[in-house]
Coordinates of C-alpha atoms and ligand atoms in Angstrom, one line a residue:
Chain A
M18 CA -17.1 23.6 15.3
T19 CA -15.3 22.8 12.0
S20 CA -13.4 26.0 11.8
L21 CA -9.7 25.3 12.5
P22 CA -8.1 26.7 15.6
T23 CA -7.2 30.3 14.9
Q24 CA -3.9 30.1 16.9
P25 CA -1.2 27.5 16.5
T26 CA -2.2 24.6 18.7
A27 CA -0.4 24.6 22.1
K28 CA 1.0 21.1 21.4
K29 CA 1.5 19.5 18.0
L30 CA 1.2 15.8 18.7
G31 CA 2.0 13.4 16.0
L32 CA 4.2 10.6 14.6
V33 CA 7.5 10.3 12.9
I34 CA 7.7 7.3 10.6
D35 CA 11.2 6.1 9.6
L36 CA 11.0 4.7 6.0
D37 CA 14.6 3.5 6.4
V38 CA 13.7 1.1 9.2
C39 CA 10.1 -0.1 8.5
V40 CA 10.1 -3.7 7.4
G41 CA 6.5 -3.8 6.3
C42 CA 5.4 -6.3 8.9
H43 CA 1.9 -4.8 9.3
A44 CA 2.1 -5.3 13.1
C45 CA 1.2 -1.6 13.6
V46 CA -1.8 -2.1 11.2
V47 CA -3.1 -5.0 13.2
N48 CA -2.5 -3.5 16.6
C49 CA -4.2 -0.3 15.5
K50 CA -7.3 -2.2 14.5
E51 CA -7.2 -4.3 17.6
W52 CA -7.0 -1.3 20.0
N53 CA -9.4 0.9 18.1
T54 CA -12.1 -1.6 17.5
G55 CA -12.7 -1.6 21.3
G56 CA -11.6 1.9 22.1
Y57 CA -12.8 5.4 21.0
G58 CA -16.2 5.4 19.3
S59 CA -17.9 2.6 17.5
A60 CA -16.2 -0.7 16.7
L61 CA -14.2 -0.9 13.4
S62 CA -16.5 -3.1 11.4
D63 CA -15.5 -5.6 8.7
Q64 CA -17.8 -6.5 5.9
D65 CA -17.8 -10.2 4.7
P66 CA -15.1 -10.8 7.2
Y67 CA -14.5 -14.5 6.5
G68 CA -15.5 -14.3 2.8
A69 CA -13.6 -13.9 -0.3
D70 CA -14.4 -10.2 -0.6
V71 CA -13.5 -9.1 2.9
S72 CA -13.1 -5.4 3.5
G73 CA -13.4 -3.1 6.5
A74 CA -12.4 0.1 8.1
W75 CA -8.7 0.4 9.1
L76 CA -7.0 3.5 10.4
N77 CA -3.5 2.6 9.5
R78 CA -2.4 0.8 6.3
V79 CA 1.0 -0.1 5.0
H80 CA 1.6 0.4 1.3
T81 CA 4.8 -0.9 -0.5
F82 CA 6.5 1.1 -3.2
E83 CA 9.3 0.4 -5.5
V84 CA 11.7 3.3 -6.3
M85 CA 14.0 3.2 -9.2
P86 CA 17.0 5.5 -8.6
Q87 CA 17.8 8.0 -11.4
G88 CA 20.2 6.2 -13.8
G89 CA 19.8 3.0 -11.8
E90 CA 20.9 -0.2 -13.5
I91 CA 18.0 -2.4 -14.6
V92 CA 18.8 -6.1 -14.1
G93 CA 16.0 -8.5 -14.8
E94 CA 12.9 -6.9 -13.4
A95 CA 14.2 -4.9 -10.6
G96 CA 18.0 -4.2 -10.6
E97 CA 18.7 -1.3 -8.4
A98 CA 15.1 -0.6 -7.5
R99 CA 14.5 -0.2 -3.8
I100 CA 11.5 -1.5 -1.9
V101 CA 10.1 1.0 0.6
H102 CA 7.4 0.0 3.0
F103 CA 5.1 2.9 3.6
P104 CA 2.8 3.0 6.7
K105 CA 0.1 5.7 6.4
S106 CA -2.4 7.0 8.9
C107 CA -3.9 10.5 9.6
L108 CA -1.2 13.1 9.5
H109 CA -3.2 15.4 11.8
C110 CA -2.7 18.3 9.4
E111 CA -2.5 21.9 10.6
D112 CA -4.6 23.1 7.7
A113 CA -6.8 20.1 7.7
P114 CA -9.2 20.3 4.7
C115 CA -11.2 17.3 6.2
V116 CA -12.2 19.5 9.1
T117 CA -13.4 22.6 7.3
V118 CA -15.6 20.8 4.8
C119 CA -17.6 18.9 7.5
P120 CA -21.2 20.3 7.5
T121 CA -22.1 19.0 11.0
G122 CA -19.2 20.0 13.3
A123 CA -18.4 16.3 13.8
S124 CA -14.8 16.8 12.5
Y125 CA -12.7 19.0 14.5
K126 CA -9.1 19.8 15.4
R127 CA -8.3 20.2 19.1
A128 CA -6.7 23.5 20.1
E129 CA -4.8 22.0 22.9
D130 CA -2.8 19.3 21.1
G131 CA -3.7 19.5 17.5
I132 CA -5.3 16.0 17.3
V133 CA -8.0 15.8 14.5
L134 CA -11.0 13.8 15.7
V135 CA -14.5 12.8 14.7
D136 CA -17.4 13.2 17.1
E137 CA -19.4 10.1 16.0
D138 CA -22.6 11.3 17.7
K139 CA -22.7 14.3 15.3
C140 CA -21.4 12.5 12.1
I141 CA -24.0 11.9 9.4
G142 CA -21.7 9.8 7.3
C143 CA -21.8 12.1 4.3
G144 CA -18.3 11.1 3.4
L145 CA -17.2 14.6 2.3
C146 CA -14.3 14.7 4.7
A147 CA -12.8 11.5 3.1
W148 CA -13.0 13.2 -0.2
A149 CA -11.3 16.3 1.1
C150 CA -8.4 14.3 2.6
P151 CA -5.7 13.9 -0.1
Y152 CA -4.0 11.1 1.9
G153 CA -6.9 8.6 2.2
A154 CA -6.7 8.8 6.0
R155 CA -10.4 8.5 6.6
E156 CA -12.6 5.5 6.0
M157 CA -16.3 5.1 6.5
D158 CA -17.5 2.5 8.9
L159 CA -20.2 0.9 6.8
A160 CA -21.9 -0.8 9.9
A161 CA -22.2 2.4 12.0
G162 CA -22.4 4.8 9.1
V163 CA -19.9 7.2 10.7
M164 CA -16.4 8.3 9.6
K165 CA -13.4 6.6 11.3
K166 CA -9.9 7.9 11.5
C167 CA -6.7 7.7 13.5
T168 CA -7.2 9.4 17.0
L169 CA -3.5 9.2 17.8
C170 CA -4.8 6.7 20.4
I171 CA -6.2 9.6 22.5
D172 CA -7.5 6.9 24.9
R173 CA -4.0 5.7 25.5
I174 CA -1.7 8.7 25.4
Y175 CA -3.6 10.5 28.3
N176 CA -4.6 7.3 30.1
E177 CA -3.3 7.5 33.6
T178 CA -4.5 4.0 34.4
M179 CA -1.9 2.7 32.0
E180 CA 1.8 2.4 32.8
E181 CA 3.8 5.3 31.5
V182 CA 5.5 3.1 28.9
D183 CA 2.1 2.2 27.4
R184 CA 0.9 5.8 27.0
Q185 CA 1.8 5.8 23.4
P186 CA -0.3 5.1 20.2
A187 CA -0.8 1.4 19.7
C188 CA 1.2 1.4 16.5
V189 CA 4.2 3.0 18.1
R190 CA 4.1 0.7 21.1
T191 CA 3.9 -2.4 18.9
C192 CA 6.4 -1.7 16.2
P193 CA 9.1 -4.3 16.4
A194 CA 11.6 -2.3 14.3
N195 CA 11.2 0.9 16.2
A196 CA 10.2 2.7 12.9
R197 CA 7.5 4.7 14.6
H198 CA 7.9 7.5 17.1
F199 CA 5.3 9.6 18.9
G200 CA 5.9 13.1 20.4
D201 CA 5.2 16.9 20.4
F202 CA 6.5 18.7 17.3
S203 CA 5.9 22.1 18.8
D204 CA 8.8 21.5 21.2
P205 CA 12.1 21.8 19.3
Q206 CA 13.9 19.8 22.0
S207 CA 11.5 16.8 21.7
A208 CA 13.0 13.5 20.4
V209 CA 10.7 13.7 17.3
S210 CA 11.7 17.2 16.5
I211 CA 15.4 16.3 16.8
M212 CA 14.9 13.2 14.6
V213 CA 13.2 15.3 12.0
M214 CA 15.9 17.9 12.0
E215 CA 18.8 15.4 11.8
R216 CA 17.3 13.1 9.2
G217 CA 15.5 15.6 7.0
G218 CA 12.0 14.6 7.9
M219 CA 9.6 15.4 5.2
D220 CA 5.9 16.3 4.5
L221 CA 3.8 14.2 2.2
M222 CA 2.2 16.1 -0.7
P223 CA 3.3 19.5 0.5
E224 CA 1.7 20.9 -2.6
Q225 CA -1.8 20.2 -1.2
G226 CA -1.3 22.9 1.4
T227 CA -2.4 20.8 4.3
R228 CA 0.7 21.3 6.5
P229 CA 0.8 17.7 7.9
V230 CA 2.1 17.3 11.5
N231 CA 3.3 13.7 11.0
K232 CA 6.7 13.5 9.4
Y233 CA 8.4 10.8 7.3
L234 CA 12.2 10.1 7.5
P235 CA 13.5 9.2 4.0
P236 CA 15.4 6.0 3.5
R237 CA 19.2 6.4 3.9
P238 CA 21.2 6.4 0.6
R239 CA 22.3 3.0 -0.5
K240 CA 25.4 1.8 -2.4
S241 CA 24.9 1.1 -6.1
L242 CA 24.6 -2.5 -7.3
A243 CA 28.0 -2.3 -9.0
A244 CA 29.7 -1.1 -5.8
S245 CA 28.1 -3.9 -3.7
A246 CA 28.9 -6.6 -6.3
A247 CA 32.7 -5.8 -6.3
A248 CA 32.8 -6.4 -2.5
S249 CA 31.4 -9.9 -2.7
P250 CA 33.9 -12.7 -3.5
L251 CA 33.4 -14.7 -6.6
A252 CA 32.9 -18.3 -5.8
E253 CA 34.9 -19.6 -8.9
D254 CA 38.1 -17.8 -7.9
T255 CA 40.1 -19.6 -5.1
E256 CA 43.2 -17.6 -5.6
G257 CA 43.2 -15.7 -2.3
A258 CA 42.1 -18.5 -0.1
K259 CA 44.0 -18.8 3.2
G260 CA 44.4 -21.3 6.1
F261 CA 41.6 -24.0 6.4
F262 CA 40.1 -22.9 3.1
A263 CA 43.6 -23.1 1.3
W264 CA 44.0 -26.6 2.6
L265 CA 40.5 -27.6 1.6
D266 CA 41.0 -26.1 -1.8
G267 CA 44.2 -28.2 -2.2
V268 CA 42.5 -31.4 -1.0
L269 CA 39.5 -30.9 -3.3
D270 CA 41.8 -30.2 -6.2
R271 CA 43.7 -33.4 -5.6
I272 CA 40.7 -35.8 -5.4
Chain B
M182 CA -14.3 9.4 -8.3
H183 CA -17.2 6.9 -8.0
P184 CA -20.2 8.3 -9.9
A185 CA -22.8 7.6 -7.2
P186 CA -26.3 7.6 -8.7
S187 CA -27.9 9.4 -5.8
I188 CA -25.5 12.4 -6.2
I189 CA -25.9 12.4 -10.0
V190 CA -29.7 12.4 -9.8
F191 CA -29.6 15.0 -7.0
T192 CA -27.4 17.5 -8.9
T193 CA -29.3 17.0 -12.1
L194 CA -32.8 17.3 -10.7
S195 CA -32.1 20.1 -8.3
G196 CA -30.2 22.0 -11.0
L197 CA -33.2 21.7 -13.3
G198 CA -35.6 22.7 -10.5
Y199 CA -33.7 25.7 -9.4
G200 CA -33.2 26.8 -13.0
L201 CA -37.0 26.6 -13.6
A202 CA -37.7 28.4 -10.3
A203 CA -35.2 31.1 -11.1
L204 CA -36.9 31.6 -14.5
L205 CA -40.4 31.8 -12.9
G206 CA -39.0 34.3 -10.4
L207 CA -38.4 36.7 -13.3
G208 CA -42.1 36.8 -14.1
V209 CA -41.9 36.0 -17.8
L210 CA -44.7 33.4 -17.7
D211 CA -48.2 34.6 -17.1
P212 CA -49.3 33.3 -13.7
S213 CA -53.0 33.1 -14.7
L214 CA -52.2 30.3 -17.1
V215 CA -52.5 26.7 -15.9
A216 CA -49.2 25.8 -17.5
T217 CA -47.4 28.4 -15.3
K218 CA -49.1 27.0 -12.2
I219 CA -47.9 23.5 -13.1
A220 CA -44.4 24.9 -13.7
H221 CA -44.3 26.3 -10.2
V222 CA -45.3 23.0 -8.7
L223 CA -42.9 21.1 -11.0
A224 CA -39.9 23.3 -9.9
L225 CA -40.7 22.6 -6.2
L226 CA -41.0 18.9 -6.9
L227 CA -37.8 18.7 -8.8
I228 CA -35.9 20.5 -6.0
A229 CA -37.5 18.4 -3.3
A230 CA -36.8 15.1 -5.2
G231 CA -33.2 16.2 -5.7
L232 CA -32.7 17.0 -2.0
A233 CA -34.4 13.8 -0.9
S234 CA -32.1 11.9 -3.2
S235 CA -29.0 13.6 -1.8
T236 CA -29.8 12.2 1.7
L237 CA -29.9 8.6 0.4
H238 CA -26.1 8.2 0.5
L239 CA -25.8 9.4 4.2
G240 CA -24.8 6.9 6.8
N241 CA -27.0 8.5 9.4
P242 CA -29.7 10.5 7.7
Q243 CA -31.7 10.9 10.9
R244 CA -29.1 13.5 12.0
A245 CA -29.1 15.4 8.7
W246 CA -30.4 18.5 10.5
R247 CA -26.9 18.9 12.0
A248 CA -25.6 19.7 8.6
L249 CA -27.1 23.2 8.9
S250 CA -24.7 24.2 11.7
Q251 CA -21.3 24.7 10.0
W252 CA -22.1 27.3 7.4
R253 CA -19.1 29.3 8.4
S254 CA -16.6 26.9 6.9
S255 CA -18.5 24.2 5.0
W256 CA -20.0 24.6 1.5
L257 CA -22.1 21.5 2.1
S258 CA -23.6 23.2 5.2
R259 CA -24.1 26.4 3.2
E260 CA -25.9 24.5 0.6
G261 CA -28.2 23.0 3.2
V262 CA -29.0 26.4 4.7
M263 CA -29.6 28.0 1.3
A264 CA -31.7 25.1 0.1
I265 CA -34.1 25.7 3.1
L266 CA -34.0 29.5 2.9
T267 CA -34.8 29.3 -0.9
F268 CA -38.0 27.5 -0.2
V269 CA -39.4 30.6 1.5
P270 CA -39.6 32.9 -1.6
L271 CA -40.3 29.9 -3.8
L272 CA -43.3 28.7 -1.8
W273 CA -44.5 32.3 -1.5
S274 CA -44.3 32.8 -5.3
A275 CA -45.9 29.4 -6.0
W276 CA -48.8 30.3 -3.6
A277 CA -49.3 33.6 -5.4
A278 CA -49.2 32.1 -8.8
V279 CA -51.2 28.9 -8.2
I280 CA -53.8 30.2 -5.8
E281 CA -54.1 33.9 -6.6
S282 CA -52.8 33.9 -10.2
R283 CA -50.5 36.7 -9.4
Y284 CA -46.8 37.4 -10.0
L285 CA -45.1 39.0 -7.0
M286 CA -41.9 40.8 -7.8
L287 CA -40.3 40.7 -4.3
P288 CA -40.5 36.9 -3.7
G289 CA -40.0 36.3 -7.4
L290 CA -36.6 38.1 -7.7
L291 CA -35.5 36.8 -4.2
G292 CA -36.3 33.3 -5.4
T293 CA -34.2 33.8 -8.5
L294 CA -31.3 35.1 -6.5
F295 CA -31.5 32.4 -3.8
A296 CA -31.8 29.7 -6.4
G297 CA -28.6 30.9 -8.0
I298 CA -26.8 31.0 -4.7
T299 CA -27.9 27.5 -3.8
V300 CA -26.7 26.1 -7.1
Y301 CA -23.4 27.9 -6.6
C302 CA -23.0 26.4 -3.1
T303 CA -23.6 22.9 -4.6
A304 CA -20.9 23.5 -7.1
M305 CA -18.5 24.9 -4.5
I306 CA -18.7 21.6 -2.6
Y307 CA -16.8 20.1 -5.4
A308 CA -14.8 23.1 -6.6
S309 CA -13.4 23.6 -3.1
L310 CA -11.7 20.2 -3.0
K311 CA -8.1 20.6 -3.8
S312 CA -7.7 16.8 -3.6
V313 CA -9.7 16.5 -6.8
Q314 CA -7.8 18.7 -9.2
A315 CA -10.3 18.6 -12.1
W316 CA -13.0 20.1 -9.9
H317 CA -10.8 22.7 -8.3
T318 CA -11.5 25.5 -10.7
P319 CA -13.9 28.5 -10.9
L320 CA -15.2 26.9 -14.1
T321 CA -17.0 24.3 -12.0
P322 CA -19.5 26.7 -10.4
L323 CA -19.8 28.5 -13.7
C324 CA -20.8 25.3 -15.5
Y325 CA -23.3 24.4 -12.7
L326 CA -24.9 27.8 -12.8
L327 CA -25.1 28.0 -16.6
F328 CA -26.5 24.4 -16.9
A329 CA -29.2 25.3 -14.4
A330 CA -30.0 28.4 -16.4
S331 CA -30.1 26.4 -19.6
G332 CA -32.4 23.7 -18.1
G333 CA -34.7 26.3 -16.6
A334 CA -35.0 28.2 -19.9
L335 CA -35.7 25.0 -21.9
L336 CA -38.4 24.0 -19.4
G337 CA -39.7 27.6 -19.5
L338 CA -39.9 27.4 -23.3
F339 CA -41.8 24.1 -23.0
F340 CA -44.4 25.7 -20.8
A341 CA -44.6 28.8 -23.0
A342 CA -45.0 26.5 -26.1
S343 CA -47.8 24.6 -24.4
S344 CA -49.8 27.7 -23.4
G345 CA -48.9 30.5 -25.7
G346 CA -46.4 32.3 -23.6
P347 CA -43.6 34.6 -24.8
L348 CA -42.0 32.1 -27.2
L349 CA -39.4 34.3 -28.8
L350 CA -38.0 35.7 -25.5
L351 CA -37.7 32.2 -24.0
S352 CA -36.3 30.7 -27.2
V353 CA -33.5 33.3 -27.1
M354 CA -32.8 32.7 -23.5
A355 CA -32.7 28.9 -24.0
V356 CA -30.3 29.1 -26.9
V357 CA -28.0 31.6 -25.3
F358 CA -27.8 29.8 -21.9
T359 CA -27.4 26.4 -23.5
A360 CA -24.6 27.7 -25.8
A361 CA -22.9 29.5 -22.9
A362 CA -23.2 26.4 -20.6
W363 CA -21.5 24.2 -23.2
T364 CA -18.9 26.7 -24.0
A365 CA -18.0 26.8 -20.3
K366 CA -18.1 23.0 -20.1
L367 CA -15.8 22.5 -23.1
A368 CA -13.4 25.0 -21.4
W369 CA -13.7 22.9 -18.2
R370 CA -12.9 19.7 -20.1
R371 CA -9.9 21.3 -21.9
N372 CA -8.7 22.5 -18.5
M373 CA -8.9 18.9 -17.1
D374 CA -7.2 17.4 -20.2
A375 CA -4.3 19.9 -20.1
M376 CA -3.5 19.8 -16.4
A377 CA -0.3 18.3 -15.1
P378 CA -1.1 16.3 -12.0
L379 CA -0.6 18.5 -8.9
S380 CA 0.3 15.4 -6.8
T381 CA 2.2 12.4 -8.0
P382 CA 3.4 9.1 -6.5
E383 CA 6.7 10.9 -6.0
S384 CA 5.3 13.8 -4.0
A385 CA 2.8 11.5 -2.2
T386 CA 5.6 9.3 -0.8
G387 CA 8.3 11.9 -0.6
L388 CA 10.6 9.4 -2.4
G389 CA 10.9 11.5 -5.6
D390 CA 14.4 12.5 -4.6
I391 CA 15.5 9.0 -5.0
G392 CA 13.9 8.3 -8.3
K393 CA 10.7 7.1 -10.0
V394 CA 8.1 5.7 -7.6
R395 CA 5.8 2.8 -8.5
L396 CA 3.3 1.0 -6.3
F397 CA 4.6 -2.5 -5.6
E398 CA 1.9 -3.8 -3.3
R399 CA -1.4 -2.4 -2.1
P400 CA -2.0 -2.6 1.7
H401 CA -4.5 -5.5 1.1
M402 CA -5.7 -7.7 -1.6
T403 CA -9.4 -6.6 -1.9
E404 CA -11.0 -3.2 -2.4
N405 CA -11.6 -0.9 0.5
Y406 CA -13.8 2.2 1.1
L407 CA -11.2 4.5 -0.5
T408 CA -10.7 2.5 -3.7
R409 CA -14.4 2.0 -4.1
E410 CA -15.2 5.7 -3.4
M411 CA -12.3 7.3 -5.2
G412 CA -10.7 4.7 -7.4
F413 CA -13.2 4.7 -10.2
R414 CA -11.5 4.8 -13.6
I415 CA -13.3 5.0 -16.9
A416 CA -11.9 3.7 -20.2
R417 CA -10.6 6.6 -22.3
K418 CA -12.5 5.5 -25.4
H419 CA -15.8 5.3 -23.6
A420 CA -15.2 8.7 -22.0
G421 CA -14.6 10.3 -25.4
K422 CA -17.9 8.9 -26.8
L423 CA -19.9 9.8 -23.7
R424 CA -18.5 13.3 -23.9
Q425 CA -19.8 13.7 -27.4
L426 CA -23.1 12.1 -26.6
S427 CA -23.6 14.4 -23.6
L428 CA -22.9 17.5 -25.8
L429 CA -25.2 16.3 -28.5
S430 CA -28.1 15.3 -26.2
G431 CA -27.6 17.9 -23.6
G432 CA -26.7 20.8 -25.9
V433 CA -27.1 20.5 -29.6
V434 CA -30.5 18.8 -29.8
P435 CA -32.3 21.0 -27.3
A436 CA -30.7 24.2 -28.6
V437 CA -31.6 23.4 -32.2
I438 CA -35.2 22.7 -31.3
A439 CA -35.4 25.9 -29.3
L440 CA -34.0 27.8 -32.1
V441 CA -36.2 26.3 -34.8
L442 CA -39.5 26.9 -33.0
P443 CA -39.7 30.7 -33.5
I444 CA -38.1 30.5 -36.9
A445 CA -40.7 28.1 -38.0
G446 CA -43.2 30.8 -37.0
S447 CA -44.7 28.6 -34.3
D448 CA -46.8 30.4 -31.7
G449 CA -47.3 27.4 -29.5
G450 CA -49.6 24.5 -29.7
L451 CA -49.4 20.8 -29.5
I452 CA -46.6 20.3 -32.0
A453 CA -44.4 22.9 -30.4
A454 CA -45.1 21.5 -26.9
L455 CA -44.2 18.0 -28.1
A456 CA -41.0 19.3 -29.7
M457 CA -40.0 21.1 -26.5
A458 CA -40.8 18.0 -24.4
L459 CA -38.4 16.2 -26.6
A460 CA -35.8 18.9 -26.2
V461 CA -36.2 18.9 -22.4
A462 CA -35.9 15.1 -22.3
A463 CA -32.8 15.2 -24.4
H464 CA -31.3 17.9 -22.1
V465 CA -32.0 15.8 -19.0
L466 CA -30.4 12.7 -20.5
G467 CA -27.4 14.8 -21.6
M468 CA -27.1 16.3 -18.2
L469 CA -27.1 12.9 -16.5
A470 CA -24.3 11.8 -18.8
E471 CA -22.4 15.0 -18.1
R472 CA -22.8 14.6 -14.3
W473 CA -21.7 11.0 -14.6
L474 CA -18.6 12.0 -16.4
F475 CA -18.0 14.9 -13.9
F476 CA -17.4 12.2 -11.3
A477 CA -16.1 9.3 -13.4
E478 CA -13.3 11.3 -15.1
A479 CA -12.1 13.2 -12.0
R480 CA -9.0 11.7 -10.3
H481 CA -8.5 11.9 -6.6
A482 CA -5.0 12.5 -5.1
V483 CA -5.3 9.5 -2.9
M484 CA -4.9 7.2 -5.9
N485 CA -1.3 8.1 -5.9
Y486 CA -1.1 5.6 -3.0
Y487 CA -3.1 3.0 -4.8
G488 CA -1.4 2.9 -8.1
G489 CA -4.4 4.4 -10.0
Ligands
SF4_280 S1 -4.3 13.4 7.0 FE1 -6.3 13.6 6.1 S2 -7.8 13.1 7.7 FE2 -5.8 13.6 8.7 S3 -5.8 15.7 9.2 FE3 -4.8 15.6 7.2 S4 -6.5 15.9 5.7 FE4 -7.5 15.4 7.7
SF4_281 S1 -18.7 12.0 7.2 FE1 -19.1 12.8 9.3 S2 -17.1 13.7 9.9 FE2 -17.1 13.5 7.7 S3 -17.8 15.4 6.8 FE3 -19.6 14.1 6.9 S4 -20.5 14.5 8.9 FE4 -18.4 15.4 9.0
SF4_282 S1 5.0 -2.2 12.8 FE1 6.8 -0.9 12.4 S2 8.0 -2.1 11.0 FE2 6.0 -3.1 11.1 S3 4.9 -2.2 9.3 FE3 4.4 -0.9 11.1 S4 6.0 0.7 11.1 FE4 6.7 -0.9 9.7

């Protein structure tokens, strides 16, 4: 059934991604592929896997952006530009356009927890849902001919055969920087809701009207280049040297 | 957007087929003439070929029947349902014309109505996508409908010219619909050229508050499904030339031929039929170029993440 749930879903499960903390290591990308190629649905195939033109279906990808602050100083090529690593996977939108366009009923949003899934036995691989998603969160598996997308590791988060600590999406569990958090956004007391409130968590492309569940925490403000430069001592100036360095300064001057 | 040949051929052929079927449904061509019987068969063949071509890009075509189930929410599903429903009056009309040499008003008009609805559904598949801003306008279904009418009238005029049908009426229809279609299409192009992008790298990343956002590194070095499917970019100078060619071949040439026929006092015959065959061929070529541009020029919001 590709009509969206008429009521708000009982839970709103999703991710918080902290753009201040992510170091762009791609561990979440690799662990996502590793888990999901053997988990829910068909394997995540690669085409020409060992060749020059390798490509394949991935459910989580890390882009890297450069942001130039307004009025930022341009030194050389970068200056005050900031590098922001930007992981992106399905945002499990509340008004998911990918779901309503699906002609077969393969795409659906679960009423109980809001997770957006593809029933691969129904999918005809028409690709329309990937066109409808403005975020590029759906990729066709060219070997199986069905649409793949993030399942929020539905086969982990409810999996009672796993230890409690592992009942998290693979990307969250593996992130070495703790940049990814999983939780229920319908509960205002949940850790993810509090994080979003305190750090001004934001929606991607709110103008597309999709109402994403996943939220992104913006990078914290940074000192300007000039302010940071004043704090670092200049190597040529030995004026204020004390103790061992004052002695070394003297000795080196004498020889 | 990647201009996939199967979809371009599908929308062009089925548009032409439904246009011709809609025209035949109005009963302006004499069903006792061989040309009209051929026209009925041709309309069905064009529609069937178009539909067959549309299944070529599916990953699992053997389950295509499932696409009929979600007509409540999905325009693609509605299109599938309407395409099948439309065959009922069209086959009925074709039977009456080909076998019994009769025009039946009820299936005729139903066929015209259903053909229009089917073309509308096809167009709405594209027009309903907010992620592709150029398509997301009521002008999109208007263009599809008028182009189908234009193609149908031109084909109708061809059959009238080859068999002594009502030349003047069909000539007027062909010229009016062709002119209307291109007026709508030029408005569509102006709309696309003038629009400020709904989504930008700034809104896509949420980093606009800090400053100007530029892609620094893609997630991987090679192409992926998304960049292949949605990352198509056409050089501006080529787009400009193709736009003019599509207008010339798909609009000006066929309209001028359709206009000249009755003015030259032709009442059908070999020369008139050949001229109209040329007009139809030019129209089809122009439509293929127009559909190719429809995809090639449209930008998908996801490219904000891929620096395109
Ligand atoms: S991010 Fe894309 S695929 Fe995921 S729910 Fe939203 S629109 Fe659908
Ligand atoms: S590719 Fe599959 S899930 Fe996506 S719209 Fe088509 S049938 Fe539905
Ligand atoms: S694992 Fe964590 S730090 Fe590494 S790219 Fe993913 S989100 Fe960023």
